[in-house]
Coordinates of C-alpha atoms in Angstrom, one line a residue:
Chain A
M1 CA 78.8 124.0 69.1
T2 CA 76.4 124.8 71.8
L3 CA 75.8 128.6 72.2
R4 CA 77.8 128.7 75.2
E5 CA 80.7 126.9 73.6
Q6 CA 80.3 129.8 70.9
Y7 CA 80.4 132.4 73.2
I8 CA 83.3 131.0 74.6
A9 CA 84.9 130.9 71.0
L10 CA 84.3 134.5 70.4
M11 CA 85.3 135.9 73.6
T12 CA 88.9 133.9 72.9
I13 CA 89.1 135.7 69.6
L14 CA 88.2 138.9 71.1
R15 CA 90.5 138.8 74.0
K16 CA 93.4 137.9 71.6
E17 CA 92.4 140.7 69.6
I18 CA 92.4 143.0 72.2
K19 CA 95.5 141.6 73.8
R20 CA 97.4 142.1 70.4
Y21 CA 96.7 146.0 69.7
L22 CA 97.3 146.5 73.2
R23 CA 100.6 145.0 73.5
I24 CA 101.6 147.3 70.4
W25 CA 100.0 150.2 71.7
T26 CA 102.6 152.7 70.2
Q27 CA 101.7 151.4 66.9
T28 CA 97.9 151.0 67.1
L29 CA 96.9 153.8 69.7
L30 CA 99.4 156.2 69.9
P31 CA 99.8 157.5 66.1
S32 CA 96.2 158.4 66.1
A33 CA 96.2 160.7 69.2
I34 CA 99.4 162.3 67.7
T35 CA 98.2 163.0 64.4
M36 CA 94.8 164.1 65.4
S37 CA 96.4 166.6 67.9
L38 CA 98.5 167.8 65.1
Y39 CA 95.4 168.3 62.9
F40 CA 93.8 170.1 65.9
V41 CA 96.6 172.3 66.1
I42 CA 97.2 173.2 62.5
F43 CA 93.7 173.0 61.2
G44 CA 91.6 173.9 64.4
S45 CA 93.8 176.6 66.2
L46 CA 96.6 177.9 63.5
I47 CA 94.3 178.0 60.0
G48 CA 90.9 177.4 61.8
S49 CA 91.0 180.8 63.4
R50 CA 91.4 182.5 60.0
I51 CA 88.7 181.0 58.3
G52 CA 86.0 181.8 60.6
D53 CA 82.7 180.2 61.5
M54 CA 81.2 177.0 59.4
G55 CA 77.7 176.2 59.8
G56 CA 77.5 178.1 62.6
F57 CA 80.1 176.7 64.5
T58 CA 83.7 177.7 64.8
Y59 CA 86.0 175.8 62.7
M60 CA 87.5 173.8 65.1
Q61 CA 84.0 172.8 66.3
F62 CA 83.1 172.0 62.7
V63 CA 86.1 169.7 62.2
V64 CA 86.2 167.6 65.6
P65 CA 83.6 165.2 64.7
G66 CA 85.0 164.8 61.3
L67 CA 88.6 164.2 62.9
I68 CA 87.0 161.8 65.7
M69 CA 85.4 160.1 62.9
M70 CA 88.4 159.7 60.7
A71 CA 90.1 158.0 63.5
I72 CA 87.4 155.4 64.0
V73 CA 87.2 154.6 60.2
T74 CA 90.9 154.3 60.0
N75 CA 91.7 152.4 63.2
S76 CA 88.6 149.8 62.7
Y77 CA 89.8 149.0 59.4
S78 CA 93.5 148.6 59.8
N79 CA 92.9 146.6 63.1
V80 CA 91.3 143.8 61.1
V81 CA 93.0 144.2 58.0
S82 CA 96.3 143.6 59.6
S83 CA 95.4 141.3 62.3
F84 CA 93.3 138.9 60.0
F85 CA 96.3 139.3 57.3
G86 CA 98.7 138.7 59.6
S87 CA 97.1 135.4 60.8
K88 CA 96.8 134.4 57.1
F89 CA 100.5 135.3 56.5
N90 CA 101.9 133.2 59.4
H91 CA 99.3 130.5 58.8
S92 CA 98.0 130.9 62.4
V93 CA 94.5 131.3 60.8
E94 CA 94.9 127.3 60.6
E95 CA 94.0 127.4 64.2
L96 CA 90.8 128.6 63.6
L97 CA 89.9 126.9 60.6
V98 CA 90.5 123.2 62.1
S99 CA 88.3 124.0 65.1
P100 CA 84.7 123.8 65.1
T101 CA 84.4 127.4 65.7
P102 CA 81.6 128.8 63.2
N103 CA 82.4 131.3 60.3
Y104 CA 80.2 133.8 61.8
I105 CA 81.8 133.5 65.1
I106 CA 85.2 134.2 63.5
L107 CA 84.0 136.9 61.6
L108 CA 82.2 138.5 64.6
G109 CA 85.3 138.0 66.7
Y110 CA 87.5 140.1 64.2
V111 CA 84.9 142.7 63.7
I112 CA 84.2 143.5 67.3
G113 CA 88.2 143.5 67.8
G114 CA 88.4 146.1 65.2
V115 CA 85.1 147.8 66.7
T116 CA 86.6 148.1 70.0
R117 CA 90.1 149.4 68.8
G118 CA 88.1 152.3 66.9
L119 CA 86.2 153.1 70.0
L120 CA 89.1 153.0 72.0
V121 CA 91.0 155.1 69.6
A122 CA 87.6 157.8 69.7
I123 CA 87.6 158.2 73.3
I124 CA 91.5 159.3 73.2
V125 CA 91.3 161.5 70.1
T126 CA 87.8 163.1 71.9
I127 CA 89.9 163.7 75.1
V128 CA 92.8 165.3 73.2
S129 CA 89.9 167.4 71.4
L130 CA 88.7 168.9 74.6
F131 CA 92.1 170.6 75.3
F132 CA 91.2 172.7 71.9
T133 CA 87.8 173.3 72.1
Q134 CA 84.4 172.5 73.6
L135 CA 82.1 169.8 72.7
H136 CA 78.3 169.3 73.2
M137 CA 76.4 166.4 72.6
H138 CA 73.1 167.2 70.4
N139 CA 71.9 163.7 70.1
I140 CA 73.9 160.9 72.1
F141 CA 71.7 158.0 70.4
V142 CA 72.7 159.2 66.8
V143 CA 76.4 159.2 68.2
V144 CA 76.2 155.8 69.4
V145 CA 74.5 154.1 66.7
I146 CA 76.7 155.8 63.8
V147 CA 79.8 155.2 65.6
L148 CA 78.9 151.6 65.9
M149 CA 77.5 151.1 62.3
T150 CA 80.7 152.9 61.1
S151 CA 83.2 150.8 62.8
I152 CA 81.6 147.8 62.2
L153 CA 81.3 148.9 58.3
F154 CA 85.0 149.7 58.3
A155 CA 86.0 146.6 60.1
L156 CA 84.0 144.2 57.5
A157 CA 86.1 146.2 54.8
G158 CA 89.3 145.4 56.6
F159 CA 88.3 142.1 56.6
I160 CA 87.7 141.5 53.1
N161 CA 90.9 143.4 52.1
A162 CA 92.7 141.0 54.4
V163 CA 91.1 138.0 52.7
Y164 CA 92.2 139.1 49.4
A165 CA 95.7 140.7 50.4
N166 CA 98.6 138.4 49.1
N167 CA 101.3 140.6 50.8
F168 CA 101.5 143.5 53.2
D169 CA 101.6 146.1 50.1
D170 CA 98.4 144.7 49.4
I171 CA 96.9 145.7 53.0
S172 CA 98.1 149.4 52.5
I173 CA 96.9 149.9 48.9
I174 CA 93.1 150.6 50.0
P175 CA 94.1 152.7 53.1
T176 CA 96.4 154.8 51.2
F177 CA 94.8 155.0 47.9
V178 CA 91.0 154.5 48.7
L179 CA 90.2 155.3 52.2
T180 CA 92.3 158.5 52.8
P181 CA 91.0 160.5 49.5
L182 CA 87.4 159.3 50.6
I183 CA 88.0 160.6 53.9
Y184 CA 89.4 163.9 53.1
L185 CA 86.6 164.4 50.2
G186 CA 84.1 163.2 52.7
G187 CA 83.4 166.9 54.2
V188 CA 85.7 166.5 57.2
F189 CA 87.3 169.7 56.6
Y190 CA 84.5 171.5 54.6
S191 CA 80.8 171.8 54.3
M192 CA 79.1 170.5 51.3
D193 CA 77.3 174.2 50.8
L194 CA 80.8 175.2 49.7
L195 CA 81.0 173.1 46.9
P196 CA 79.5 174.0 43.4
E197 CA 76.4 171.9 42.7
F198 CA 78.0 169.2 40.3
W199 CA 80.7 168.4 43.0
A200 CA 78.3 168.5 45.7
N201 CA 76.4 166.1 43.9
V202 CA 79.3 163.7 43.1
S203 CA 80.2 163.9 46.9
K204 CA 77.0 162.2 47.6
L205 CA 78.4 159.1 46.2
N206 CA 81.0 159.0 49.0
P207 CA 80.1 156.8 51.9
L208 CA 82.1 158.9 54.0
V209 CA 79.9 162.2 53.5
Y210 CA 77.1 160.3 55.2
V211 CA 79.3 159.0 58.1
V212 CA 80.7 162.2 58.8
N213 CA 77.6 164.1 58.6
A214 CA 75.5 161.7 60.7
F215 CA 78.2 161.9 63.5
R216 CA 78.3 165.5 63.2
Y217 CA 74.6 165.7 63.2
G218 CA 74.9 163.7 66.6
V219 CA 77.8 166.0 67.8
L220 CA 76.6 169.4 66.7
G221 CA 73.0 168.9 65.3
V222 CA 74.1 170.1 61.6
S223 CA 74.4 167.6 58.6
D224 CA 74.5 168.4 54.8
V225 CA 72.7 165.0 54.2
S226 CA 69.5 163.7 55.6
L227 CA 69.9 161.3 58.7
S228 CA 67.7 158.8 57.2
A229 CA 69.7 158.6 54.2
A230 CA 73.1 158.2 56.1
F231 CA 71.6 155.7 58.1
G232 CA 70.1 153.8 55.1
M233 CA 73.4 153.9 53.1
I234 CA 75.5 152.8 56.3
G235 CA 73.3 150.2 57.2
L236 CA 73.0 148.9 53.4
F237 CA 76.7 148.9 52.9
T238 CA 77.1 147.1 56.3
A239 CA 74.8 144.6 55.2
I240 CA 76.6 143.7 51.8
A241 CA 79.9 143.9 53.8
W242 CA 78.9 141.1 56.2
F243 CA 77.2 138.8 53.7
Y244 CA 80.4 139.1 51.3
S245 CA 82.6 138.3 54.1
M246 CA 80.7 135.3 55.2
H247 CA 80.6 134.3 51.6
L248 CA 84.8 134.5 51.5
L249 CA 84.6 132.5 54.7
N250 CA 82.2 129.8 53.9
T251 CA 83.8 128.9 50.5
G252 CA 87.2 129.3 51.9
K253 CA 88.4 131.6 49.3
R254 CA 92.1 132.4 49.5
L255 CA 91.8 130.8 52.8
R256 CA 91.6 127.0 51.9
Q257 CA 93.5 125.3 49.2
Chain B
M1 CA 83.1 99.1 65.8
I2 CA 82.6 102.5 64.0
P3 CA 86.4 103.4 62.2
A4 CA 87.9 106.3 63.5
L5 CA 88.3 107.5 59.6
T6 CA 86.7 106.5 56.8
I7 CA 87.9 107.9 53.4
E8 CA 85.7 106.8 50.4
N9 CA 86.7 107.7 47.0
L10 CA 88.1 110.9 47.8
S11 CA 89.7 113.3 44.9
K12 CA 91.0 116.7 44.9
E13 CA 91.9 118.5 41.5
Y14 CA 93.8 121.7 42.0
G15 CA 92.5 124.9 39.8
S16 CA 95.8 124.4 37.9
G17 CA 94.5 120.9 36.6
L18 CA 96.7 119.0 39.3
K19 CA 95.3 116.0 40.2
A20 CA 96.6 115.6 43.9
L21 CA 94.1 112.6 45.0
K22 CA 92.6 110.3 42.3
G23 CA 89.6 108.3 44.4
I24 CA 91.4 107.2 47.3
S25 CA 89.8 104.7 49.9
L26 CA 91.1 104.3 53.2
E27 CA 89.6 103.1 56.8
V28 CA 91.6 103.5 60.1
Q29 CA 90.4 101.4 63.2
Q30 CA 89.7 102.8 66.4
G31 CA 92.8 102.5 68.7
D32 CA 95.0 101.9 65.3
F33 CA 98.5 103.9 65.1
F34 CA 98.6 104.4 61.4
A35 CA 101.1 105.4 59.0
L36 CA 100.5 107.4 55.9
L37 CA 103.8 107.3 53.9
G38 CA 104.6 108.5 50.5
P39 CA 107.3 110.5 48.7
N40 CA 107.1 114.3 48.6
G41 CA 104.1 115.6 46.6
A42 CA 102.3 112.0 46.6
G43 CA 99.0 113.5 48.3
K44 CA 99.5 113.0 52.1
S45 CA 99.4 116.6 53.3
T46 CA 96.4 117.1 50.9
T47 CA 94.4 114.0 52.2
I48 CA 95.2 115.5 56.0
G49 CA 94.2 119.2 54.8
I50 CA 90.9 117.4 53.7
I51 CA 90.3 115.6 56.7
C52 CA 91.1 118.7 58.9
S53 CA 89.3 121.3 56.5
L54 CA 92.3 123.3 55.2
V55 CA 91.8 121.9 51.8
S56 CA 88.7 121.5 49.9
K57 CA 87.7 118.3 48.4
T58 CA 86.8 117.8 45.0
S59 CA 84.6 114.6 45.5
G60 CA 84.4 111.6 47.8
R61 CA 83.5 111.3 51.5
V62 CA 85.4 111.7 54.9
A63 CA 83.5 110.3 58.2
V64 CA 85.4 110.8 61.5
Y65 CA 84.1 108.6 64.0
G66 CA 81.1 108.2 61.9
T67 CA 80.6 111.7 61.4
D68 CA 80.7 112.9 57.9
I69 CA 82.3 116.1 57.2
D70 CA 79.9 117.0 54.7
V71 CA 76.5 116.9 57.2
D72 CA 78.4 118.0 60.7
F73 CA 82.0 119.1 59.8
A74 CA 82.0 121.0 63.6
G75 CA 81.2 117.5 65.0
A76 CA 83.9 115.8 63.1
K77 CA 86.5 118.6 64.0
K78 CA 85.7 118.1 67.7
N79 CA 87.6 114.6 67.3
I80 CA 90.5 115.7 65.4
G81 CA 93.7 117.1 66.7
I82 CA 96.0 118.0 64.1
V83 CA 100.1 118.7 64.2
P84 CA 100.7 120.5 60.8
Q85 CA 104.0 120.3 58.9
E86 CA 104.8 123.5 58.9
F87 CA 104.6 125.8 62.2
N88 CA 101.3 127.5 62.3
F89 CA 100.9 129.5 65.4
N90 CA 101.7 133.5 66.0
M91 CA 105.5 133.9 66.7
F92 CA 104.6 136.8 69.1
E93 CA 102.3 134.7 71.4
K94 CA 103.6 132.8 74.4
A95 CA 103.2 128.9 74.4
F96 CA 100.8 128.9 77.1
D97 CA 98.4 131.5 75.5
I98 CA 98.7 129.5 72.3
V99 CA 97.3 126.1 74.2
V100 CA 94.7 128.0 75.9
N101 CA 93.4 130.0 72.8
Q102 CA 93.0 126.8 71.0
A103 CA 91.1 125.2 73.8
G104 CA 88.6 128.3 73.7
Y105 CA 88.4 127.8 69.7
Y106 CA 86.8 124.2 70.7
G107 CA 84.6 126.2 73.6
M108 CA 86.4 125.0 76.3
P109 CA 86.0 127.1 79.5
R110 CA 89.0 129.1 80.6
E111 CA 89.3 127.2 83.8
L112 CA 89.8 124.1 82.2
A113 CA 91.5 125.2 79.5
V114 CA 94.3 126.5 81.6
Q115 CA 94.2 123.2 83.6
R116 CA 94.8 121.2 80.0
A117 CA 97.5 123.5 78.9
E118 CA 99.7 123.1 82.2
K119 CA 99.1 119.1 81.8
Y120 CA 100.4 118.8 78.2
L121 CA 102.6 121.7 78.1
R122 CA 104.0 119.7 81.2
E123 CA 104.0 116.3 79.9
L124 CA 105.8 117.5 76.5
G125 CA 108.6 119.4 78.9
L126 CA 107.5 123.1 78.0
W127 CA 105.9 124.0 81.3
D128 CA 109.3 126.0 82.1
K129 CA 108.9 127.7 78.6
R130 CA 105.0 128.6 79.1
D131 CA 105.8 132.4 79.2
V132 CA 108.5 132.4 76.4
P133 CA 107.0 133.9 72.9
S134 CA 107.2 131.1 70.7
R135 CA 109.7 132.7 68.3
M136 CA 112.3 132.2 71.2
M137 CA 111.8 128.3 71.0
S138 CA 114.0 125.8 69.4
G139 CA 112.4 123.7 66.3
G140 CA 111.8 120.7 68.7
M141 CA 110.2 122.8 71.3
K142 CA 107.9 124.2 68.8
R143 CA 107.3 120.7 67.3
R144 CA 106.0 119.9 71.1
L145 CA 104.3 123.2 71.6
M146 CA 102.1 121.7 68.5
I147 CA 101.3 118.7 69.7
A148 CA 100.1 120.4 73.2
R149 CA 97.9 122.6 71.4
A150 CA 96.4 119.6 69.3
L151 CA 95.9 117.7 72.3
V152 CA 94.3 120.4 74.7
H153 CA 90.7 119.7 73.5
Q154 CA 91.5 115.9 73.9
P155 CA 90.9 114.6 70.6
R156 CA 90.1 110.8 69.8
L157 CA 92.0 111.1 66.5
L158 CA 95.3 112.7 66.4
I159 CA 96.9 113.3 63.0
L160 CA 100.5 114.4 62.8
D161 CA 102.3 115.6 59.6
E162 CA 106.0 114.8 59.9
P163 CA 106.4 115.8 63.4
T164 CA 109.6 114.7 64.1
A165 CA 111.1 116.7 61.0
G166 CA 114.1 118.4 62.0
V167 CA 114.3 116.9 65.7
D168 CA 117.1 115.4 67.1
I169 CA 117.5 112.0 67.9
E170 CA 117.0 112.2 71.6
M171 CA 113.8 114.3 71.3
R172 CA 112.5 111.8 68.7
R173 CA 112.6 109.0 71.1
S174 CA 111.0 111.0 74.1
M175 CA 108.5 111.9 71.6
W176 CA 108.0 108.5 70.3
D177 CA 107.5 107.2 73.9
F178 CA 104.7 110.1 74.5
L179 CA 103.1 109.0 71.1
K180 CA 103.0 105.4 72.3
K181 CA 101.5 106.2 75.7
L182 CA 98.9 108.3 73.9
N183 CA 98.2 105.8 71.5
R184 CA 97.8 102.9 74.7
E185 CA 95.5 105.4 76.4
G186 CA 92.9 105.1 73.5
T187 CA 93.9 107.8 71.2
T188 CA 94.0 106.7 67.5
I189 CA 96.9 108.2 65.8
I190 CA 97.7 108.9 62.3
L191 CA 101.5 109.7 61.2
T192 CA 103.0 111.0 58.0
T193 CA 106.9 110.6 58.3
H194 CA 109.7 110.4 56.1
Y195 CA 111.7 108.4 58.8
L196 CA 110.5 104.9 57.7
E197 CA 112.0 103.3 60.8
E198 CA 109.8 105.6 62.8
A199 CA 106.6 104.2 61.3
E200 CA 108.0 100.6 61.8
A201 CA 108.8 101.5 65.4
L202 CA 105.4 103.1 66.2
C203 CA 102.5 101.9 63.6
R204 CA 100.7 98.9 63.3
N205 CA 99.2 99.2 60.1
I206 CA 100.1 101.4 56.9
A207 CA 99.0 103.0 53.7
I208 CA 101.5 104.0 51.3
I209 CA 100.3 106.9 48.6
N210 CA 102.0 107.8 45.3
H211 CA 100.8 110.0 42.6
G212 CA 97.3 110.3 44.8
E213 CA 96.4 107.0 44.8
I214 CA 96.9 104.5 47.5
V215 CA 99.5 101.8 46.2
E216 CA 99.5 99.8 49.7
H217 CA 97.0 99.4 52.4
T218 CA 98.1 96.8 55.1
S219 CA 99.7 95.8 58.5
I220 CA 103.1 96.5 58.7
R221 CA 103.7 93.1 59.8
D222 CA 102.1 91.7 56.7
L223 CA 104.4 94.5 54.6
L224 CA 107.5 93.3 55.9
R225 CA 106.4 89.6 55.7
R226 CA 106.4 90.3 51.9
L227 CA 110.0 91.3 51.5
H228 CA 111.9 88.9 49.4
R229 CA 115.2 89.6 50.4
E230 CA 117.5 91.1 53.3
V231 CA 120.9 92.4 53.2
F232 CA 123.1 91.8 56.3
I233 CA 126.3 93.4 57.0
F234 CA 128.5 91.1 58.9
D235 CA 131.9 92.5 60.8
A236 CA 134.6 90.3 61.1
V237 CA 137.1 89.7 64.0
D238 CA 140.0 89.1 61.6
A239 CA 141.2 90.1 58.3
L240 CA 139.2 88.4 55.2
P241 CA 140.3 86.4 52.6
E242 CA 140.3 87.7 49.3
T243 CA 137.2 85.5 48.0
V244 CA 134.6 84.7 50.5
T245 CA 132.0 82.2 49.5
V246 CA 129.1 80.9 51.4
E247 CA 126.8 78.3 49.4
G248 CA 123.5 79.1 48.4
F249 CA 124.1 82.7 49.4
E250 CA 125.3 85.9 47.3
V251 CA 128.4 87.6 49.3
R252 CA 130.3 90.7 48.7
R253 CA 133.4 91.7 50.2
V254 CA 133.2 95.4 51.2
D255 CA 136.5 95.6 52.8
D256 CA 139.2 93.7 55.1
N257 CA 136.8 92.9 57.6
T258 CA 133.1 93.8 56.5
L259 CA 130.8 91.6 54.2
E260 CA 127.4 92.3 52.9
I261 CA 125.2 88.7 52.4
E262 CA 122.0 88.6 50.7
V263 CA 119.3 86.7 52.6
E264 CA 116.2 85.5 50.3
K265 CA 113.2 84.5 51.8
G266 CA 113.0 81.2 52.8
Q267 CA 116.6 80.8 53.5
H268 CA 117.7 80.9 57.3
I269 CA 120.5 83.0 58.5
N270 CA 122.0 80.1 60.5
E271 CA 123.0 78.9 57.2
V272 CA 125.0 82.0 56.8
F273 CA 126.7 81.5 59.8
A274 CA 127.3 77.9 59.5
G275 CA 129.1 78.7 56.0
L276 CA 131.2 81.3 57.6
N277 CA 132.3 78.9 60.3
Q278 CA 133.2 76.5 57.7
A279 CA 135.4 79.3 56.1
N280 CA 136.9 79.9 59.7
I281 CA 135.5 83.4 59.6
R282 CA 134.7 84.8 63.1
I283 CA 132.0 87.2 63.1
C284 CA 131.8 90.1 66.1
S285 CA 128.8 92.0 64.9
M286 CA 125.8 92.0 62.3
R287 CA 123.2 94.4 61.4
N288 CA 120.8 95.2 58.4
R289 CA 122.3 97.2 55.4
A290 CA 119.0 99.5 55.2
N291 CA 115.7 100.0 57.0
R292 CA 113.5 97.2 56.0
L293 CA 110.4 99.1 55.6
E294 CA 112.3 101.7 53.5
E295 CA 113.5 98.9 50.9
M296 CA 109.8 97.8 50.3
F297 CA 108.9 101.5 50.4
V298 CA 111.2 102.0 47.2
N299 CA 110.0 99.0 45.7
L300 CA 106.5 99.8 45.9
V301 CA 106.7 103.4 44.9
E302 CA 109.2 102.8 41.8
G303 CA 106.7 100.0 40.9
A304 CA 103.9 102.3 40.8
A305 CA 106.1 104.8 38.9

């Protein structure tokens, strides 16, 4: 395939993906807006007002970056896992497999689809958050890069989950039993300074700690981990996830007989 | 001329140890209308799956219009259009989108994809249903939608895996006409089917596969020529006598007005009529007892078992 043909194939996958999640926006975009609004009301306004400042900011300001990142992570992941598993389940993935579209274009199409949904939800959640607090951008470059890297990483993770999934239960196990605990323990609602030294060190094994803190640095200018460590960890995990996803596609594992 | 499809020593062994293909070799010439027949589980769908990359082969070589799939699979895929046995499109997508998207996966610019989608949806009688989600379509419509999707990039080799399964007779005939026209226009067609009269009516060459091996690979005409006997059914105008004999033929009285007569290779049906005339039996109609190819198919498959 020529580069132009590959571009057309990529745009076709992407258009299809975006159309899919916009068609079912009540399942894909609305829930995050409602859930995050509830977080803002309960943890930000009601409980947060009794907690006081954290890291030099009001509790509401402190939790907003983490909640935005939580929306990006869950939406990038769930978009790819549900879309790719769905196409595997109804065999429509064969439309792509029999075509000359290269595997990396297939992967890129699904990942960018997940990233766009993550970004769209992030914008919605950010707009909702502005009804509850004021946000200032400390470093726009860090914000943009970390948002893109994170959504790519979790879109890839969703793809891997979709390839291995055999039924619809399998695509909810990881988000429920792995992703959600990691997010809650990733410093969304608290600073690492509050943890005993042992648990603070254990937390550093959680990749979500780096994601949340790097984003918080971009928005508020404070972080519990070093920025270079955060970029390094996310970059490393993204590279591993990309190459592993390509390996799955190239070998046809669980896709071809 | 380069063959449209070359298969050499193709083998497939599944992880369970099942040998689905045991080193089959096959050649389909350009412009052919080729039938791949075999009982359920014989290896037809596995063969097709390997050609279009849905199944990984264990060993052997496959080339499409001279392009080896191990060397340039993308190049080979451009020449193939596949209509699988099972419906494999997103049931929530509209018919038009399904066809246009498929064109996009082949790198076709959207403007051209839209034109082609309209052309094939019209030709297959689906244009009025273009905005209908595929789940709302009947089985016959879904089959035709899969054909439109397979043709949108105008492949030189079209592979149809039981395309008329579950389709009513009228629709089947119109699909036959469409496929014949397509073949006349130069598209090589490979067809697997359980309807043997379909293979007899459409195809020029045939391969019969059984237990992962090719048990026959020849022209349909040649295959039928090798048929040793045929059974004809004769409907008599008047009630038949209790015993009917025609010299040199095996005759069976089915009921008061029906006879079954076996005609061996080398015998002539005129002799049957002469014998019936002699016995004062007037005939109003005559037909084959079973599809000729079906009989041959059963003989070959049972012989190989």
